[in-house]
């Protein structure tokens, strides 16, 4: 816990950073917990990351989050990091230790899993077949989370097959790589379909996928939250699938960050989700 006489400080480093929803989330919790504190967006270019992270100590920050494109770079800079982040190859959270050391963690994987558990408490991942689109940094965390929940198999589909192959190499045998051109025809046994690509994000084209073969009982999870309902989620909802956007993942990766920085466990709520969704809509 930080010194009681000084305000609690944390932030998020990224480039760009101004569209990040994290300040709204964390500053809501400061208010909710009646704490004097602040969470700030910090525009940090990759070549300045090392000095920016070291400055956290001098400025009295408890830590920070990291977003695109800094997560892989940051793991090379911190003094130590958790086993999960070593497997994933990236961190999304840094906490300043009492001796000034920087400790890195990855909570994207658990945020992804706990986002499902919060929104659909009866949905079981164990022994299920899951299809994941994309093989970038987010996909690595998502696949790690799914494997830790005991899914039977992940069909991993990426435009660049070699990146999916290298993810499989790192995370294991339960991953089967499927070619991008075959993506429409592999969905018939899928219980959970996850989009981790940038396709469908505001400013990008929609994800080019046909859901015709997907069982109507499947959950469709797009980790994008801007827009709140991507074209993928709109199509999925209209055919009767359960759908989930990335807001829950964002909230649930932030809870353990607070535990680490402030020794406090904040909670999610419909009110918080609504506030975050309204903020996306008002952009
Ligand atoms: P993040 O950290 O958010 O995962 P990333 O590591 O840059 O971001 O990964 C972006 C993902 O979106 C990758 O899987 C990428 O596919 P490639 O590996 O082939 O680049 C995917 N992606 C980006 N543009 C795409 C497009 N036009 N069609 C399909 N996939 C795309």
PDB file of C-alpha atoms and ligand atoms in Angstrom:
ATOM      1  CA  UNK A   1       0.000   0.000   0.000  1.00  0.00           C
ATOM      2  CA  UNK A   2       1.238   3.518  -0.799  1.00  0.00           C
ATOM      3  CA  UNK A   3       2.013   6.127   1.854  1.00  0.00           C
ATOM      4  CA  UNK A   4      -1.342   7.317   3.292  1.00  0.00           C
ATOM      5  CA  UNK A   5      -0.339  10.994   3.065  1.00  0.00           C
ATOM      6  CA  UNK A   6       0.198  11.055  -0.662  1.00  0.00           C
ATOM      7  CA  UNK A   7      -2.363  10.706  -3.460  1.00  0.00           C
ATOM      8  CA  UNK A   8      -2.372   7.396  -5.300  1.00  0.00           C
ATOM      9  CA  UNK A   9      -0.959   7.663  -8.810  1.00  0.00           C
ATOM     10  CA  UNK A  10      -1.053   5.349 -11.821  1.00  0.00           C
ATOM     11  CA  UNK A  11      -1.442   5.714 -15.564  1.00  0.00           C
ATOM     12  CA  UNK A  12      -1.364   4.076 -18.970  1.00  0.00           C
ATOM     13  CA  UNK A  13       1.493   4.412 -21.442  1.00  0.00           C
ATOM     14  CA  UNK A  14       0.884   3.969 -25.140  1.00  0.00           C
ATOM     15  CA  UNK A  15       1.248   5.595 -28.536  1.00  0.00           C
ATOM     16  CA  UNK A  16      -1.357   6.804 -29.479  1.00  0.00           C
ATOM     17  CA  UNK A  17      -3.116   7.091 -26.123  1.00  0.00           C
ATOM     18  CA  UNK A  18      -5.882   9.686 -26.248  1.00  0.00           C
ATOM     19  CA  UNK A  19      -8.665   7.186 -27.048  1.00  0.00           C
ATOM     20  CA  UNK A  20      -7.836   4.933 -24.091  1.00  0.00           C
ATOM     21  CA  UNK A  21     -10.836   4.207 -21.856  1.00  0.00           C
ATOM     22  CA  UNK A  22      -8.616   3.225 -18.925  1.00  0.00           C
ATOM     23  CA  UNK A  23      -8.558   6.691 -17.269  1.00  0.00           C
ATOM     24  CA  UNK A  24     -12.372   6.662 -17.057  1.00  0.00           C
ATOM     25  CA  UNK A  25     -12.333   3.203 -15.502  1.00  0.00           C
ATOM     26  CA  UNK A  26      -9.623   3.811 -12.912  1.00  0.00           C
ATOM     27  CA  UNK A  27     -10.770   7.319 -11.964  1.00  0.00           C
ATOM     28  CA  UNK A  28     -14.288   5.904 -11.451  1.00  0.00           C
ATOM     29  CA  UNK A  29     -12.808   3.457  -8.935  1.00  0.00           C
ATOM     30  CA  UNK A  30     -10.885   6.207  -7.082  1.00  0.00           C
ATOM     31  CA  UNK A  31     -14.191   8.007  -6.643  1.00  0.00           C
ATOM     32  CA  UNK A  32     -16.057   4.842  -5.730  1.00  0.00           C
ATOM     33  CA  UNK A  33     -13.439   3.909  -3.100  1.00  0.00           C
ATOM     34  CA  UNK A  34     -13.350   7.530  -1.775  1.00  0.00           C
ATOM     35  CA  UNK A  35      -9.617   7.686  -2.416  1.00  0.00           C
ATOM     36  CA  UNK A  36      -7.511  10.655  -3.364  1.00  0.00           C
ATOM     37  CA  UNK A  37      -5.832   9.466  -6.520  1.00  0.00           C
ATOM     38  CA  UNK A  38      -5.409   9.926 -10.224  1.00  0.00           C
ATOM     39  CA  UNK A  39      -4.883   7.739 -13.297  1.00  0.00           C
ATOM     40  CA  UNK A  40      -3.440   9.545 -16.297  1.00  0.00           C
ATOM     41  CA  UNK A  41      -2.937   8.798 -20.012  1.00  0.00           C
ATOM     42  CA  UNK A  42       0.760   9.053 -20.900  1.00  0.00           C
ATOM     43  CA  UNK A  43       1.821   9.392 -24.530  1.00  0.00           C
ATOM     44  CA  UNK A  44       5.108   7.486 -24.693  1.00  0.00           C
ATOM     45  CA  UNK A  45       6.954   6.624 -27.905  1.00  0.00           C
ATOM     46  CA  UNK A  46       8.762   3.268 -27.955  1.00  0.00           C
ATOM     47  CA  UNK A  47      12.249   4.801 -27.840  1.00  0.00           C
ATOM     48  CA  UNK A  48      11.305   6.758 -24.683  1.00  0.00           C
ATOM     49  CA  UNK A  49       9.750   3.819 -22.848  1.00  0.00           C
ATOM     50  CA  UNK A  50      12.766   2.939 -20.745  1.00  0.00           C
ATOM     51  CA  UNK A  51      13.199   6.432 -19.288  1.00  0.00           C
ATOM     52  CA  UNK A  52       9.412   6.843 -18.915  1.00  0.00           C
ATOM     53  CA  UNK A  53       9.156   3.627 -16.893  1.00  0.00           C
ATOM     54  CA  UNK A  54      12.137   4.541 -14.705  1.00  0.00           C
ATOM     55  CA  UNK A  55      10.524   7.955 -14.056  1.00  0.00           C
ATOM     56  CA  UNK A  56       7.552   6.250 -12.380  1.00  0.00           C
ATOM     57  CA  UNK A  57       9.702   5.639  -9.316  1.00  0.00           C
ATOM     58  CA  UNK A  58      10.809   9.276  -8.960  1.00  0.00           C
ATOM     59  CA  UNK A  59       7.315  10.632  -9.586  1.00  0.00           C
ATOM     60  CA  UNK A  60       5.732   8.504  -6.884  1.00  0.00           C
ATOM     61  CA  UNK A  61       3.586   6.350  -9.194  1.00  0.00           C
ATOM     62  CA  UNK A  62       2.448   2.977  -7.857  1.00  0.00           C
ATOM     63  CA  UNK A  63       2.693   1.676 -11.424  1.00  0.00           C
ATOM     64  CA  UNK A  64       1.198   1.847 -14.881  1.00  0.00           C
ATOM     65  CA  UNK A  65      -0.533  -0.088 -17.608  1.00  0.00           C
ATOM     66  CA  UNK A  66       0.905  -0.534 -21.081  1.00  0.00           C
ATOM     67  CA  UNK A  67      -0.908  -0.602 -24.362  1.00  0.00           C
ATOM     68  CA  UNK A  68      -0.092  -0.742 -28.079  1.00  0.00           C
ATOM     69  CA  UNK A  69       2.753  -0.765 -29.139  1.00  0.00           C
ATOM     70  CA  UNK A  70       4.672  -1.057 -25.856  1.00  0.00           C
ATOM     71  CA  UNK A  71       3.694  -4.395 -24.293  1.00  0.00           C
ATOM     72  CA  UNK A  72       6.443  -6.564 -25.840  1.00  0.00           C
ATOM     73  CA  UNK A  73       9.101  -3.898 -25.448  1.00  0.00           C
ATOM     74  CA  UNK A  74       8.299  -3.289 -21.772  1.00  0.00           C
ATOM     75  CA  UNK A  75       8.992  -6.886 -20.755  1.00  0.00           C
ATOM     76  CA  UNK A  76      12.622  -6.326 -21.784  1.00  0.00           C
ATOM     77  CA  UNK A  77      12.906  -3.239 -19.556  1.00  0.00           C
ATOM     78  CA  UNK A  78      11.403  -4.280 -16.211  1.00  0.00           C
ATOM     79  CA  UNK A  79      13.602  -5.821 -13.515  1.00  0.00           C
ATOM     80  CA  UNK A  80      11.469  -8.943 -13.146  1.00  0.00           C
ATOM     81  CA  UNK A  81       8.117 -10.244 -14.337  1.00  0.00           C
ATOM     82  CA  UNK A  82       5.561 -12.974 -13.649  1.00  0.00           C
ATOM     83  CA  UNK A  83       5.628 -16.458 -15.203  1.00  0.00           C
ATOM     84  CA  UNK A  84       2.453 -15.772 -17.227  1.00  0.00           C
ATOM     85  CA  UNK A  85       4.009 -12.784 -18.960  1.00  0.00           C
ATOM     86  CA  UNK A  86       7.167 -14.770 -19.736  1.00  0.00           C
ATOM     87  CA  UNK A  87       5.015 -17.354 -21.546  1.00  0.00           C
ATOM     88  CA  UNK A  88       2.964 -14.703 -23.345  1.00  0.00           C
ATOM     89  CA  UNK A  89       6.022 -12.562 -24.134  1.00  0.00           C
ATOM     90  CA  UNK A  90       4.430  -9.275 -23.082  1.00  0.00           C
ATOM     91  CA  UNK A  91       3.339  -7.280 -20.026  1.00  0.00           C
ATOM     92  CA  UNK A  92       0.415  -4.908 -19.673  1.00  0.00           C
ATOM     93  CA  UNK A  93       1.078  -3.815 -16.095  1.00  0.00           C
ATOM     94  CA  UNK A  94       4.100  -2.502 -14.202  1.00  0.00           C
ATOM     95  CA  UNK A  95       4.203  -2.042 -10.457  1.00  0.00           C
ATOM     96  CA  UNK A  96       6.838  -0.079  -8.582  1.00  0.00           C
ATOM     97  CA  UNK A  97       8.327  -2.139  -5.752  1.00  0.00           C
ATOM     98  CA  UNK A  98       9.329  -0.608  -2.394  1.00  0.00           C
ATOM     99  CA  UNK A  99      13.019  -0.876  -3.396  1.00  0.00           C
ATOM    100  CA  UNK A 100      12.350   0.980  -6.679  1.00  0.00           C
ATOM    101  CA  UNK A 101      12.436  -2.156  -8.856  1.00  0.00           C
ATOM    102  CA  UNK A 102       9.873  -2.441 -11.661  1.00  0.00           C
ATOM    103  CA  UNK A 103       7.816  -5.649 -11.709  1.00  0.00           C
ATOM    104  CA  UNK A 104       5.893  -6.615 -14.862  1.00  0.00           C
ATOM    105  CA  UNK A 105       2.667  -8.613 -15.047  1.00  0.00           C
ATOM    106  CA  UNK A 106       0.273  -9.678 -17.757  1.00  0.00           C
ATOM    107  CA  UNK A 107      -3.403  -9.504 -16.845  1.00  0.00           C
ATOM    108  CA  UNK A 108      -4.804  -9.491 -20.389  1.00  0.00           C
ATOM    109  CA  UNK A 109      -5.180 -13.284 -20.338  1.00  0.00           C
ATOM    110  CA  UNK A 110      -7.059 -13.367 -17.025  1.00  0.00           C
ATOM    111  CA  UNK A 111      -9.044 -10.254 -18.002  1.00  0.00           C
ATOM    112  CA  UNK A 112     -10.200 -12.068 -21.124  1.00  0.00           C
ATOM    113  CA  UNK A 113     -11.271 -15.191 -19.185  1.00  0.00           C
ATOM    114  CA  UNK A 114     -12.840 -13.301 -16.272  1.00  0.00           C
ATOM    115  CA  UNK A 115     -14.715 -11.076 -18.721  1.00  0.00           C
ATOM    116  CA  UNK A 116     -16.515 -14.211 -19.973  1.00  0.00           C
ATOM    117  CA  UNK A 117     -17.125 -15.490 -16.428  1.00  0.00           C
ATOM    118  CA  UNK A 118     -18.614 -12.156 -15.375  1.00  0.00           C
ATOM    119  CA  UNK A 119     -20.894 -11.750 -18.406  1.00  0.00           C
ATOM    120  CA  UNK A 120     -21.859 -15.430 -18.826  1.00  0.00           C
ATOM    121  CA  UNK A 121     -21.369 -17.190 -15.457  1.00  0.00           C
ATOM    122  CA  UNK A 122     -22.788 -20.486 -16.763  1.00  0.00           C
ATOM    123  CA  UNK A 123     -20.597 -20.635 -19.855  1.00  0.00           C
ATOM    124  CA  UNK A 124     -18.028 -23.448 -19.523  1.00  0.00           C
ATOM    125  CA  UNK A 125     -14.659 -23.269 -21.277  1.00  0.00           C
ATOM    126  CA  UNK A 126     -13.282 -26.609 -20.089  1.00  0.00           C
ATOM    127  CA  UNK A 127     -13.055 -29.232 -22.873  1.00  0.00           C
ATOM    128  CA  UNK A 128     -14.556 -26.847 -25.428  1.00  0.00           C
ATOM    129  CA  UNK A 129     -13.343 -26.212 -28.944  1.00  0.00           C
ATOM    130  CA  UNK A 130     -12.552 -22.554 -29.537  1.00  0.00           C
ATOM    131  CA  UNK A 131     -11.742 -20.651 -32.724  1.00  0.00           C
ATOM    132  CA  UNK A 132      -9.437 -17.636 -32.455  1.00  0.00           C
ATOM    133  CA  UNK A 133      -8.809 -15.211 -35.308  1.00  0.00           C
ATOM    134  CA  UNK A 134      -5.528 -13.311 -35.249  1.00  0.00           C
ATOM    135  CA  UNK A 135      -2.061 -14.178 -33.968  1.00  0.00           C
ATOM    136  CA  UNK A 136      -0.741 -10.850 -32.687  1.00  0.00           C
ATOM    137  CA  UNK A 137      -0.022  -9.802 -29.110  1.00  0.00           C
ATOM    138  CA  UNK A 138      -3.655  -9.918 -27.986  1.00  0.00           C
ATOM    139  CA  UNK A 139      -4.119 -13.376 -29.436  1.00  0.00           C
ATOM    140  CA  UNK A 140      -1.157 -14.697 -27.437  1.00  0.00           C
ATOM    141  CA  UNK A 141      -2.802 -13.545 -24.196  1.00  0.00           C
ATOM    142  CA  UNK A 142      -6.228 -14.859 -25.267  1.00  0.00           C
ATOM    143  CA  UNK A 143      -4.839 -18.293 -26.232  1.00  0.00           C
ATOM    144  CA  UNK A 144      -2.875 -18.491 -22.961  1.00  0.00           C
ATOM    145  CA  UNK A 145      -6.060 -17.705 -20.999  1.00  0.00           C
ATOM    146  CA  UNK A 146      -8.074 -20.297 -22.913  1.00  0.00           C
ATOM    147  CA  UNK A 147      -5.444 -22.996 -22.398  1.00  0.00           C
ATOM    148  CA  UNK A 148      -5.283 -22.212 -18.685  1.00  0.00           C
ATOM    149  CA  UNK A 149      -9.052 -22.858 -18.532  1.00  0.00           C
ATOM    150  CA  UNK A 150      -8.588 -26.306 -20.100  1.00  0.00           C
ATOM    151  CA  UNK A 151     -10.185 -25.865 -23.518  1.00  0.00           C
ATOM    152  CA  UNK A 152      -9.767 -29.015 -25.618  1.00  0.00           C
ATOM    153  CA  UNK A 153      -8.517 -27.321 -28.773  1.00  0.00           C
ATOM    154  CA  UNK A 154      -7.922 -23.875 -30.253  1.00  0.00           C
ATOM    155  CA  UNK A 155      -8.306 -23.471 -34.010  1.00  0.00           C
ATOM    156  CA  UNK A 156      -5.975 -20.564 -34.672  1.00  0.00           C
ATOM    157  CA  UNK A 157      -6.544 -18.655 -37.896  1.00  0.00           C
ATOM    158  CA  UNK A 158      -4.392 -15.750 -39.011  1.00  0.00           C
ATOM    159  CA  UNK A 159      -3.871 -13.919 -42.292  1.00  0.00           C
ATOM    160  CA  UNK A 160      -0.132 -14.614 -41.940  1.00  0.00           C
ATOM    161  CA  UNK A 161       0.035 -18.350 -41.208  1.00  0.00           C
ATOM    162  CA  UNK A 162       3.659 -18.273 -40.047  1.00  0.00           C
ATOM    163  CA  UNK A 163       2.698 -16.048 -37.081  1.00  0.00           C
ATOM    164  CA  UNK A 164       0.034 -18.542 -36.023  1.00  0.00           C
ATOM    165  CA  UNK A 165       2.613 -21.350 -36.326  1.00  0.00           C
ATOM    166  CA  UNK A 166       5.027 -19.504 -34.070  1.00  0.00           C
ATOM    167  CA  UNK A 167       2.283 -18.874 -31.489  1.00  0.00           C
ATOM    168  CA  UNK A 168       1.539 -22.611 -31.517  1.00  0.00           C
ATOM    169  CA  UNK A 169       5.252 -23.304 -31.104  1.00  0.00           C
ATOM    170  CA  UNK A 170       5.311 -21.146 -27.955  1.00  0.00           C
ATOM    171  CA  UNK A 171       1.996 -22.128 -26.366  1.00  0.00           C
ATOM    172  CA  UNK A 172       1.524 -25.778 -27.255  1.00  0.00           C
ATOM    173  CA  UNK A 173      -0.052 -28.758 -28.877  1.00  0.00           C
ATOM    174  CA  UNK A 174      -3.687 -27.920 -28.155  1.00  0.00           C
ATOM    175  CA  UNK A 175      -3.444 -25.238 -30.852  1.00  0.00           C
ATOM    176  CA  UNK A 176      -4.234 -26.252 -34.432  1.00  0.00           C
ATOM    177  CA  UNK A 177      -3.354 -23.773 -37.151  1.00  0.00           C
ATOM    178  CA  UNK A 178      -5.938 -23.367 -39.917  1.00  0.00           C
ATOM    179  CA  UNK A 179      -5.233 -21.451 -43.122  1.00  0.00           C
ATOM    180  CA  UNK A 180      -6.849 -18.014 -43.494  1.00  0.00           C
ATOM    181  CA  UNK A 181      -8.616 -19.039 -46.731  1.00  0.00           C
ATOM    182  CA  UNK A 182     -10.322 -21.925 -44.869  1.00  0.00           C
ATOM    183  CA  UNK A 183     -11.665 -19.732 -42.040  1.00  0.00           C
ATOM    184  CA  UNK A 184     -15.353 -19.916 -43.042  1.00  0.00           C
ATOM    185  CA  UNK A 185     -15.548 -23.710 -43.138  1.00  0.00           C
ATOM    186  CA  UNK A 186     -14.048 -24.655 -39.751  1.00  0.00           C
ATOM    187  CA  UNK A 187     -16.691 -23.280 -37.419  1.00  0.00           C
ATOM    188  CA  UNK A 188     -19.187 -26.146 -37.104  1.00  0.00           C
ATOM    189  CA  UNK A 189     -17.864 -27.499 -33.743  1.00  0.00           C
ATOM    190  CA  UNK A 190     -16.929 -24.142 -32.248  1.00  0.00           C
ATOM    191  CA  UNK A 191     -18.307 -23.189 -28.806  1.00  0.00           C
ATOM    192  CA  UNK A 192     -16.521 -19.845 -28.617  1.00  0.00           C
ATOM    193  CA  UNK A 193     -15.421 -17.659 -31.527  1.00  0.00           C
ATOM    194  CA  UNK A 194     -12.928 -14.888 -30.689  1.00  0.00           C
ATOM    195  CA  UNK A 195     -11.777 -12.018 -32.884  1.00  0.00           C
ATOM    196  CA  UNK A 196      -8.404 -10.619 -31.824  1.00  0.00           C
ATOM    197  CA  UNK A 197      -7.584  -8.941 -35.150  1.00  0.00           C
ATOM    198  CA  UNK A 198      -8.033  -5.217 -35.684  1.00  0.00           C
ATOM    199  CA  UNK A 199     -10.679  -5.902 -38.334  1.00  0.00           C
ATOM    200  CA  UNK A 200     -13.973  -4.259 -37.344  1.00  0.00           C
ATOM    201  CA  UNK A 201     -12.334  -1.614 -35.148  1.00  0.00           C
ATOM    202  CA  UNK A 202     -13.369   1.999 -35.763  1.00  0.00           C
ATOM    203  CA  UNK A 203     -11.546   3.099 -38.918  1.00  0.00           C
ATOM    204  CA  UNK A 204     -10.832  -0.463 -40.120  1.00  0.00           C
ATOM    205  CA  UNK A 205     -12.797  -2.663 -42.506  1.00  0.00           C
ATOM    206  CA  UNK A 206     -15.088  -5.341 -41.042  1.00  0.00           C
ATOM    207  CA  UNK A 207     -13.801  -8.820 -40.360  1.00  0.00           C
ATOM    208  CA  UNK A 208     -14.325 -10.863 -43.513  1.00  0.00           C
ATOM    209  CA  UNK A 209     -15.885 -14.057 -42.121  1.00  0.00           C
ATOM    210  CA  UNK A 210     -19.070 -16.002 -42.746  1.00  0.00           C
ATOM    211  CA  UNK A 211     -20.711 -17.314 -39.571  1.00  0.00           C
ATOM    212  CA  UNK A 212     -23.041 -19.663 -41.509  1.00  0.00           C
ATOM    213  CA  UNK A 213     -21.381 -22.807 -40.082  1.00  0.00           C
ATOM    214  CA  UNK A 214     -21.181 -21.520 -36.488  1.00  0.00           C
ATOM    215  CA  UNK A 215     -23.590 -23.201 -34.016  1.00  0.00           C
ATOM    216  CA  UNK A 216     -26.190 -20.737 -32.759  1.00  0.00           C
ATOM    217  CA  UNK A 217     -25.309 -21.737 -29.157  1.00  0.00           C
ATOM    218  CA  UNK A 218     -21.741 -20.440 -29.592  1.00  0.00           C
ATOM    219  CA  UNK A 219     -20.510 -17.303 -27.840  1.00  0.00           C
ATOM    220  CA  UNK A 220     -18.969 -14.691 -30.139  1.00  0.00           C
ATOM    221  CA  UNK A 221     -16.385 -12.513 -28.357  1.00  0.00           C
ATOM    222  CA  UNK A 222     -14.855  -9.538 -30.126  1.00  0.00           C
ATOM    223  CA  UNK A 223     -12.157  -8.011 -27.948  1.00  0.00           C
ATOM    224  CA  UNK A 224     -12.723  -4.687 -29.741  1.00  0.00           C
ATOM    225  CA  UNK A 225     -14.756  -2.121 -27.768  1.00  0.00           C
ATOM    226  CA  UNK A 226     -14.845   0.714 -30.269  1.00  0.00           C
ATOM    227  CA  UNK A 227     -17.386   0.343 -31.781  1.00  0.00           C
ATOM    228  CA  UNK A 228     -19.248  -1.356 -28.942  1.00  0.00           C
ATOM    229  CA  UNK A 229     -20.927  -3.615 -31.457  1.00  0.00           C
ATOM    230  CA  UNK A 230     -18.645  -4.505 -34.364  1.00  0.00           C
ATOM    231  CA  UNK A 231     -20.143  -5.805 -37.587  1.00  0.00           C
ATOM    232  CA  UNK A 232     -19.124  -9.310 -36.447  1.00  0.00           C
ATOM    233  CA  UNK A 233     -21.126  -8.939 -33.212  1.00  0.00           C
ATOM    234  CA  UNK A 234     -24.084  -7.412 -35.041  1.00  0.00           C
ATOM    235  CA  UNK A 235     -24.278 -10.364 -37.451  1.00  0.00           C
ATOM    236  CA  UNK A 236     -23.793 -12.848 -34.592  1.00  0.00           C
ATOM    237  CA  UNK A 237     -26.528 -11.245 -32.471  1.00  0.00           C
ATOM    238  CA  UNK A 238     -28.962 -11.193 -35.390  1.00  0.00           C
ATOM    239  CA  UNK A 239     -28.527 -14.932 -35.956  1.00  0.00           C
ATOM    240  CA  UNK A 240     -29.094 -15.645 -32.241  1.00  0.00           C
ATOM    241  CA  UNK A 241     -25.570 -16.066 -30.841  1.00  0.00           C
ATOM    242  CA  UNK A 242     -24.532 -14.701 -27.440  1.00  0.00           C
ATOM    243  CA  UNK A 243     -22.103 -11.805 -27.931  1.00  0.00           C
ATOM    244  CA  UNK A 244     -19.500  -9.968 -25.866  1.00  0.00           C
ATOM    245  CA  UNK A 245     -17.379  -6.905 -26.634  1.00  0.00           C
ATOM    246  CA  UNK A 246     -14.028  -5.907 -25.119  1.00  0.00           C
ATOM    247  CA  UNK A 247     -15.300  -3.709 -22.251  1.00  0.00           C
ATOM    248  CA  UNK A 248     -15.443  -6.609 -19.783  1.00  0.00           C
ATOM    249  CA  UNK A 249     -11.894  -7.666 -20.654  1.00  0.00           C
ATOM    250  CA  UNK A 250     -10.669  -4.125 -20.055  1.00  0.00           C
ATOM    251  CA  UNK A 251     -12.348  -3.978 -16.650  1.00  0.00           C
ATOM    252  CA  UNK A 252     -11.188  -7.415 -15.561  1.00  0.00           C
ATOM    253  CA  UNK A 253      -7.535  -6.875 -16.505  1.00  0.00           C
ATOM    254  CA  UNK A 254      -7.618  -3.734 -14.357  1.00  0.00           C
ATOM    255  CA  UNK A 255      -8.844  -5.401 -11.142  1.00  0.00           C
ATOM    256  CA  UNK A 256      -5.602  -7.321 -10.404  1.00  0.00           C
ATOM    257  CA  UNK A 257      -3.593  -4.216 -11.355  1.00  0.00           C
ATOM    258  CA  UNK A 258      -5.318  -2.389  -8.476  1.00  0.00           C
ATOM    259  CA  UNK A 259      -4.617  -5.296  -6.159  1.00  0.00           C
ATOM    260  CA  UNK A 260      -0.964  -5.068  -7.072  1.00  0.00           C
ATOM    261  CA  UNK A 261      -0.644  -1.263  -6.952  1.00  0.00           C
ATOM    262  CA  UNK A 262      -2.950  -0.373  -4.056  1.00  0.00           C
ATOM    263  CA  UNK A 263      -3.827  -3.646  -2.282  1.00  0.00           C
ATOM    264  CA  UNK A 264      -7.505  -2.974  -3.049  1.00  0.00           C
ATOM    265  CA  UNK A 265      -9.892  -5.185  -5.048  1.00  0.00           C
ATOM    266  CA  UNK A 266     -12.321  -2.997  -6.994  1.00  0.00           C
ATOM    267  CA  UNK A 267     -15.372  -4.546  -8.657  1.00  0.00           C
ATOM    268  CA  UNK A 268     -17.206  -4.457 -11.946  1.00  0.00           C
ATOM    269  CA  UNK A 269     -20.869  -3.435 -12.093  1.00  0.00           C
ATOM    270  CA  UNK A 270     -23.555  -2.660 -14.644  1.00  0.00           C
ATOM    271  CA  UNK A 271     -23.198   1.013 -13.691  1.00  0.00           C
ATOM    272  CA  UNK A 272     -19.471   0.994 -14.520  1.00  0.00           C
ATOM    273  CA  UNK A 273     -20.034  -0.880 -17.799  1.00  0.00           C
ATOM    274  CA  UNK A 274     -22.713   1.672 -18.769  1.00  0.00           C
ATOM    275  CA  UNK A 275     -20.411   4.599 -17.994  1.00  0.00           C
ATOM    276  CA  UNK A 276     -17.677   3.110 -20.157  1.00  0.00           C
ATOM    277  CA  UNK A 277     -20.077   2.304 -22.981  1.00  0.00           C
ATOM    278  CA  UNK A 278     -21.497   5.842 -22.898  1.00  0.00           C
ATOM    279  CA  UNK A 279     -17.983   7.214 -23.099  1.00  0.00           C
ATOM    280  CA  UNK A 280     -17.281   5.150 -26.254  1.00  0.00           C
ATOM    281  CA  UNK A 281     -20.544   6.333 -27.789  1.00  0.00           C
ATOM    282  CA  UNK A 282     -19.833   9.991 -27.060  1.00  0.00           C
ATOM    283  CA  UNK A 283     -16.416   9.953 -28.787  1.00  0.00           C
TER     284      UNK A 283
HETATM  285  P1  LIG B   1      -2.549  -6.745 -31.079  1.00  0.00           P
HETATM  286  O1  LIG B   1      -1.451  -6.491 -30.115  1.00  0.00           O
HETATM  287  O2  LIG B   1      -3.773  -5.897 -30.844  1.00  0.00           O
HETATM  288  O3  LIG B   1      -2.885  -8.188 -31.202  1.00  0.00           O
HETATM  289  P2  LIG B   1      -1.003  -6.923 -33.483  1.00  0.00           P
HETATM  290  O4  LIG B   1       0.014  -7.710 -32.736  1.00  0.00           O
HETATM  291  O5  LIG B   1      -0.541  -5.845 -34.410  1.00  0.00           O
HETATM  292  O6  LIG B   1      -2.032  -6.216 -32.494  1.00  0.00           O
HETATM  293  O7  LIG B   1      -1.924  -7.968 -34.292  1.00  0.00           O
HETATM  294  C1  LIG B   1      -2.865  -7.567 -35.219  1.00  0.00           C
HETATM  295  C2  LIG B   1      -3.614  -8.797 -35.758  1.00  0.00           C
HETATM  296  O8  LIG B   1      -4.600  -8.339 -36.707  1.00  0.00           O
HETATM  297  C3  LIG B   1      -2.711  -9.777 -36.497  1.00  0.00           C
HETATM  298  O9  LIG B   1      -3.201 -11.084 -36.293  1.00  0.00           O
HETATM  299  C4  LIG B   1      -2.910  -9.348 -37.945  1.00  0.00           C
HETATM  300  O10 LIG B   1      -2.668 -10.347 -38.907  1.00  0.00           O
HETATM  301  P3  LIG B   1      -1.189 -10.532 -39.559  1.00  0.00           P
HETATM  302  O11 LIG B   1      -0.409 -11.306 -38.544  1.00  0.00           O
HETATM  303  O12 LIG B   1      -1.416 -11.249 -40.811  1.00  0.00           O
HETATM  304  O13 LIG B   1      -0.643  -9.130 -39.754  1.00  0.00           O
HETATM  305  C5  LIG B   1      -4.378  -9.021 -37.942  1.00  0.00           C
HETATM  306  N1  LIG B   1      -4.729  -8.177 -39.083  1.00  0.00           N
HETATM  307  C6  LIG B   1      -4.345  -6.894 -39.320  1.00  0.00           C
HETATM  308  N2  LIG B   1      -4.856  -6.452 -40.483  1.00  0.00           N
HETATM  309  C7  LIG B   1      -5.592  -7.480 -41.006  1.00  0.00           C
HETATM  310  C8  LIG B   1      -6.380  -7.662 -42.180  1.00  0.00           C
HETATM  311  N3  LIG B   1      -6.531  -6.692 -43.085  1.00  0.00           N
HETATM  312  N4  LIG B   1      -6.975  -8.867 -42.366  1.00  0.00           N
HETATM  313  C9  LIG B   1      -6.849  -9.850 -41.461  1.00  0.00           C
HETATM  314  N5  LIG B   1      -6.119  -9.748 -40.330  1.00  0.00           N
HETATM  315  C10 LIG B   1      -5.494  -8.578 -40.101  1.00  0.00           C
END
